[in-house]
Amino acid sequence: MLEQWHNGYVTKIVNETHNTRRFWIQVPDKEPFDFKPGQFVTLDLPIHEKKNKRWRSYSIASCPNGSNTIELVIVLLEGGAGTTYLFNEVREGSELLLRGPLGVFILPEALDRDLFLICTGTGIAPFRSMAHFIHKHQVPHRNIYLIYGSRYIKDLLYPDEMQQLQQELPDFQYIPTLSREDSPSWTGRKGYVHTVYEEMLADRKPAYFFLCGWKAMIDEAKQRILAMGYDRKDIHLELYG
């Protein structure tokens, strides 16, 4: 059965970086808006006559908290009809038609292996939700590595919050890696996400892999993880764009 559509109301909008915005959406007829960390909602935007050309899906970036408000973090895509509408037409108080929560990109029942959360860009959204959930509910876990690829420092989403979470959540490591940053002030990892997890898994220890972001990164990560001898069943993906 497909989820029904609900009216949502935008209660707050914040510019997170030069081209990403955080949207808080309240869904009055879902109290609470209950979802599993990693799930997404689909918006029906008035950008086309055909229904399926109006639908855009976004991972929920907030953690389930018993309220009926969720947060989405959205990047403005050049020439993208959906994001252009969201950035140009949607204001605090705007109404949005949505359905959800949807999707099976969710944490395993037991976190009995190391967890590799590998993402680029707004692909951090479901992992932010998962990490806060694990922290809030003190879910027993092994090591958790959030490996986050971006081009420049200015593109990183939630960097201070993730550093703070690294202080508070035992065995959680936040590892941003930048592919184009040449500022001397950046002392973190440089390059792409793949080098990071390959180095960390030189000993081939048991792990779960969650991949979220652009297709090129996900395709490459999947090939590399399989080439290291891991099983397809250990890899979970959520494609963007």
Tab-separated table of C-alpha atoms in Angstrom:
chain	number	residue	atom	x	y	z
A	1	MET	CA	0.000	0.000	0.000
A	2	LEU	CA	1.362	3.396	-0.984
A	3	GLU	CA	1.538	6.038	1.713
A	4	GLN	CA	-1.091	8.730	1.383
A	5	TRP	CA	-0.207	12.346	0.683
A	6	HIS	CA	-0.118	14.868	3.531
A	7	ASN	CA	-0.036	18.646	3.682
A	8	GLY	CA	3.181	19.921	5.179
A	9	TYR	CA	3.963	23.488	6.202
A	10	VAL	CA	7.435	25.001	6.060
A	11	THR	CA	8.119	26.406	9.533
A	12	LYS	CA	11.745	27.451	9.100
A	13	ILE	CA	14.390	27.830	6.373
A	14	VAL	CA	18.110	28.304	7.021
A	15	ASN	CA	20.924	28.704	4.478
A	16	GLU	CA	23.465	26.086	5.498
A	17	THR	CA	26.075	26.723	2.772
A	18	HIS	CA	26.225	28.888	-0.366
A	19	ASN	CA	24.062	26.376	-2.268
A	20	THR	CA	22.256	24.275	0.352
A	21	ARG	CA	19.268	25.052	2.535
A	22	ARG	CA	17.703	23.390	5.534
A	23	PHE	CA	13.906	23.203	5.444
A	24	TRP	CA	11.839	22.338	8.513
A	25	ILE	CA	8.425	20.960	7.570
A	26	GLN	CA	5.569	20.358	9.979
A	27	VAL	CA	2.977	17.720	9.074
A	28	PRO	CA	-0.112	18.538	11.179
A	29	ASP	CA	-2.028	15.309	10.492
A	30	LYS	CA	0.880	13.043	11.483
A	31	GLU	CA	1.465	13.447	15.211
A	32	PRO	CA	4.133	12.300	15.755
A	33	PHE	CA	5.785	12.010	12.334
A	34	ASP	CA	7.263	8.614	13.012
A	35	PHE	CA	10.072	7.309	10.817
A	36	LYS	CA	13.208	5.210	10.946
A	37	PRO	CA	16.540	7.019	10.575
A	38	GLY	CA	17.590	6.753	6.928
A	39	GLN	CA	14.083	7.002	5.445
A	40	PHE	CA	12.955	9.709	3.006
A	41	VAL	CA	9.886	11.690	2.000
A	42	THR	CA	8.633	12.439	-1.511
A	43	LEU	CA	7.440	15.950	-2.318
A	44	ASP	CA	4.855	16.648	-5.020
A	45	LEU	CA	5.954	20.007	-6.454
A	46	PRO	CA	3.851	22.081	-8.900
A	47	ILE	CA	6.493	21.961	-11.647
A	48	HIS	CA	4.910	19.681	-14.283
A	49	GLU	CA	1.550	18.385	-15.535
A	50	LYS	CA	2.618	14.763	-15.166
A	51	LYS	CA	2.579	13.480	-11.606
A	52	ASN	CA	5.748	11.411	-11.759
A	53	LYS	CA	7.648	14.407	-13.178
A	54	ARG	CA	6.668	16.477	-10.143
A	55	TRP	CA	7.966	14.066	-7.519
A	56	ARG	CA	11.261	14.668	-5.743
A	57	SER	CA	12.540	12.553	-2.868
A	58	TYR	CA	14.760	13.745	-0.022
A	59	SER	CA	16.249	11.894	2.934
A	60	ILE	CA	15.102	13.102	6.330
A	61	ALA	CA	18.053	14.845	7.975
A	62	SER	CA	16.561	15.045	11.459
A	63	CYS	CA	16.315	12.291	14.045
A	64	PRO	CA	12.861	10.986	15.099
A	65	ASN	CA	11.989	13.063	18.186
A	66	GLY	CA	8.295	12.487	18.809
A	67	SER	CA	7.248	15.697	17.045
A	68	ASN	CA	5.536	16.147	13.675
A	69	THR	CA	8.330	18.315	12.247
A	70	ILE	CA	11.095	16.928	10.032
A	71	GLU	CA	14.172	18.571	8.554
A	72	LEU	CA	15.375	18.221	4.955
A	73	VAL	CA	18.687	19.554	3.635
A	74	ILE	CA	18.584	20.324	-0.083
A	75	VAL	CA	21.245	21.400	-2.567
A	76	LEU	CA	20.344	23.735	-5.435
A	77	LEU	CA	20.973	21.820	-8.673
A	78	GLU	CA	21.775	23.929	-11.699
A	79	GLY	CA	18.824	23.611	-14.050
A	80	GLY	CA	16.974	21.329	-11.609
A	81	ALA	CA	13.259	22.125	-11.758
A	82	GLY	CA	12.551	20.735	-8.276
A	83	THR	CA	15.281	22.514	-6.366
A	84	THR	CA	14.818	25.738	-8.344
A	85	TYR	CA	11.182	25.763	-7.216
A	86	LEU	CA	12.123	25.005	-3.592
A	87	PHE	CA	14.763	27.747	-3.505
A	88	ASN	CA	12.842	30.421	-5.433
A	89	GLU	CA	9.203	29.889	-4.491
A	90	VAL	CA	9.113	28.252	-1.067
A	91	ARG	CA	9.090	30.504	2.010
A	92	GLU	CA	8.415	30.001	5.701
A	93	GLY	CA	4.673	29.342	5.816
A	94	SER	CA	4.542	27.711	2.354
A	95	GLU	CA	2.546	24.516	1.956
A	96	LEU	CA	4.139	21.374	0.494
A	97	LEU	CA	2.439	18.116	-0.431
A	98	LEU	CA	4.424	15.113	0.769
A	99	ARG	CA	4.226	11.428	1.433
A	100	GLY	CA	6.302	9.164	3.589
A	101	PRO	CA	8.223	8.027	5.398
A	102	LEU	CA	9.479	5.673	2.691
A	103	GLY	CA	12.504	3.500	2.055
A	104	VAL	CA	14.458	0.624	3.553
A	105	PHE	CA	17.817	2.410	3.877
A	106	ILE	CA	17.792	1.819	7.634
A	107	LEU	CA	20.180	0.542	10.288
A	108	PRO	CA	20.592	-3.218	10.785
A	109	GLU	CA	18.764	-4.730	13.777
A	110	ALA	CA	22.027	-5.246	15.643
A	111	LEU	CA	25.084	-3.022	15.211
A	112	ASP	CA	27.377	-5.973	15.795
A	113	ARG	CA	30.052	-4.908	13.264
A	114	ASP	CA	31.846	-1.689	12.444
A	115	LEU	CA	29.596	0.694	10.566
A	116	PHE	CA	30.947	2.649	7.578
A	117	LEU	CA	28.689	5.555	6.621
A	118	ILE	CA	30.109	6.844	3.338
A	119	CYS	CA	28.607	9.904	1.671
A	120	THR	CA	29.063	12.964	-0.511
A	121	GLY	CA	27.190	16.266	-0.404
A	122	THR	CA	23.665	16.153	1.008
A	123	GLY	CA	24.102	12.374	1.276
A	124	ILE	CA	25.070	13.111	4.879
A	125	ALA	CA	21.354	13.655	5.698
A	126	PRO	CA	20.339	10.045	6.549
A	127	PHE	CA	23.601	9.479	8.428
A	128	ARG	CA	23.061	12.549	10.577
A	129	SER	CA	19.686	11.059	11.492
A	130	MET	CA	21.203	7.633	12.239
A	131	ALA	CA	24.105	8.954	14.320
A	132	HIS	CA	21.871	11.147	16.486
A	133	PHE	CA	19.440	8.249	16.933
A	134	ILE	CA	22.227	5.904	18.088
A	135	HIS	CA	23.429	8.579	20.502
A	136	LYS	CA	19.990	9.546	21.824
A	137	HIS	CA	18.882	5.961	22.440
A	138	GLN	CA	22.313	4.673	23.496
A	139	VAL	CA	22.065	1.896	20.915
A	140	PRO	CA	24.897	-0.605	21.535
A	141	HIS	CA	27.370	-0.366	18.665
A	142	ARG	CA	30.912	-1.023	17.478
A	143	ASN	CA	32.980	1.642	15.728
A	144	ILE	CA	31.065	4.063	13.508
A	145	TYR	CA	32.941	5.929	10.774
A	146	LEU	CA	31.219	8.788	8.989
A	147	ILE	CA	33.367	9.342	5.892
A	148	TYR	CA	32.143	12.474	4.193
A	149	GLY	CA	33.425	13.654	0.806
A	150	SER	CA	33.152	17.269	-0.334
A	151	ARG	CA	35.107	19.561	-2.629
A	152	TYR	CA	35.824	22.491	-0.319
A	153	ILE	CA	35.537	23.430	3.376
A	154	LYS	CA	32.659	25.748	2.466
A	155	ASP	CA	30.653	22.787	1.126
A	156	LEU	CA	30.651	20.773	4.373
A	157	LEU	CA	27.226	20.315	5.953
A	158	TYR	CA	26.833	20.237	9.763
A	159	PRO	CA	30.616	20.224	10.418
A	160	ASP	CA	30.468	21.716	13.938
A	161	GLU	CA	27.583	19.480	14.920
A	162	MET	CA	29.414	16.373	13.702
A	163	GLN	CA	32.577	17.345	15.581
A	164	GLN	CA	30.476	17.847	18.696
A	165	LEU	CA	28.850	14.438	18.206
A	166	GLN	CA	32.313	12.892	17.889
A	167	GLN	CA	33.027	14.213	21.408
A	168	GLU	CA	29.761	12.863	22.824
A	169	LEU	CA	29.127	9.551	21.050
A	170	PRO	CA	31.654	6.850	21.995
A	171	ASP	CA	33.435	5.117	19.079
A	172	PHE	CA	32.025	7.588	16.531
A	173	GLN	CA	34.522	9.143	14.127
A	174	TYR	CA	33.691	11.998	11.785
A	175	ILE	CA	36.115	11.967	8.827
A	176	PRO	CA	35.531	14.722	6.267
A	177	THR	CA	37.764	14.478	3.204
A	178	LEU	CA	38.070	17.283	0.650
A	179	SER	CA	38.957	16.730	-2.999
A	180	ARG	CA	39.803	20.300	-4.064
A	181	GLU	CA	40.614	22.300	-0.939
A	182	ASP	CA	44.078	23.885	-1.016
A	183	SER	CA	43.746	26.249	1.945
A	184	PRO	CA	46.566	25.858	4.512
A	185	SER	CA	43.905	26.093	7.235
A	186	TRP	CA	42.580	22.649	6.231
A	187	THR	CA	44.540	20.029	8.142
A	188	GLY	CA	42.077	17.165	7.623
A	189	ARG	CA	41.979	14.478	4.954
A	190	LYS	CA	42.368	15.364	1.288
A	191	GLY	CA	41.243	13.385	-1.716
A	192	TYR	CA	38.279	11.058	-2.130
A	193	VAL	CA	36.350	8.893	0.317
A	194	HIS	CA	37.574	5.634	-1.210
A	195	THR	CA	41.159	5.939	0.042
A	196	VAL	CA	39.888	6.478	3.583
A	197	TYR	CA	37.814	3.299	4.004
A	198	GLU	CA	40.301	1.183	2.025
A	199	GLU	CA	43.079	2.188	4.437
A	200	MET	CA	40.888	1.557	7.463
A	201	LEU	CA	39.875	-1.878	6.194
A	202	ALA	CA	43.318	-3.188	5.322
A	203	ASP	CA	42.637	-5.974	7.835
A	204	ARG	CA	39.262	-6.817	6.200
A	205	LYS	CA	37.395	-6.776	9.525
A	206	PRO	CA	33.627	-7.447	9.408
A	207	ALA	CA	31.690	-4.289	8.516
A	208	TYR	CA	28.405	-2.878	7.297
A	209	PHE	CA	28.557	-0.285	4.524
A	210	PHE	CA	25.975	2.416	3.935
A	211	LEU	CA	26.535	4.545	0.835
A	212	CYS	CA	24.628	7.727	0.103
A	213	GLY	CA	25.270	10.422	-2.484
A	214	TRP	CA	25.923	10.812	-6.177
A	215	LYS	CA	25.796	7.772	-8.425
A	216	ALA	CA	29.467	7.934	-9.515
A	217	MET	CA	30.715	7.750	-5.912
A	218	ILE	CA	28.315	4.935	-5.026
A	219	ASP	CA	29.163	2.846	-8.089
A	220	GLU	CA	32.866	3.163	-7.427
A	221	ALA	CA	32.547	2.445	-3.699
A	222	LYS	CA	30.441	-0.627	-4.359
A	223	GLN	CA	33.023	-2.023	-6.820
A	224	ARG	CA	35.900	-1.333	-4.451
A	225	ILE	CA	34.171	-2.840	-1.413
A	226	LEU	CA	33.292	-5.996	-3.352
A	227	ALA	CA	36.878	-6.141	-4.659
A	228	MET	CA	38.074	-6.130	-1.027
A	229	GLY	CA	36.151	-9.358	-0.536
A	230	TYR	CA	33.007	-8.098	1.190
A	231	ASP	CA	29.590	-9.497	0.372
A	232	ARG	CA	26.892	-7.625	-1.557
A	233	LYS	CA	24.593	-8.119	1.451
A	234	ASP	CA	26.928	-5.960	3.547
A	235	ILE	CA	26.362	-2.955	1.242
A	236	HIS	CA	23.290	-0.702	1.442
A	237	LEU	CA	22.779	2.190	-0.958
A	238	GLU	CA	20.712	5.310	-1.413
A	239	LEU	CA	21.232	7.084	-4.755
A	240	TYR	CA	20.905	10.832	-5.198
A	241	GLY	CA	20.304	12.616	-8.454
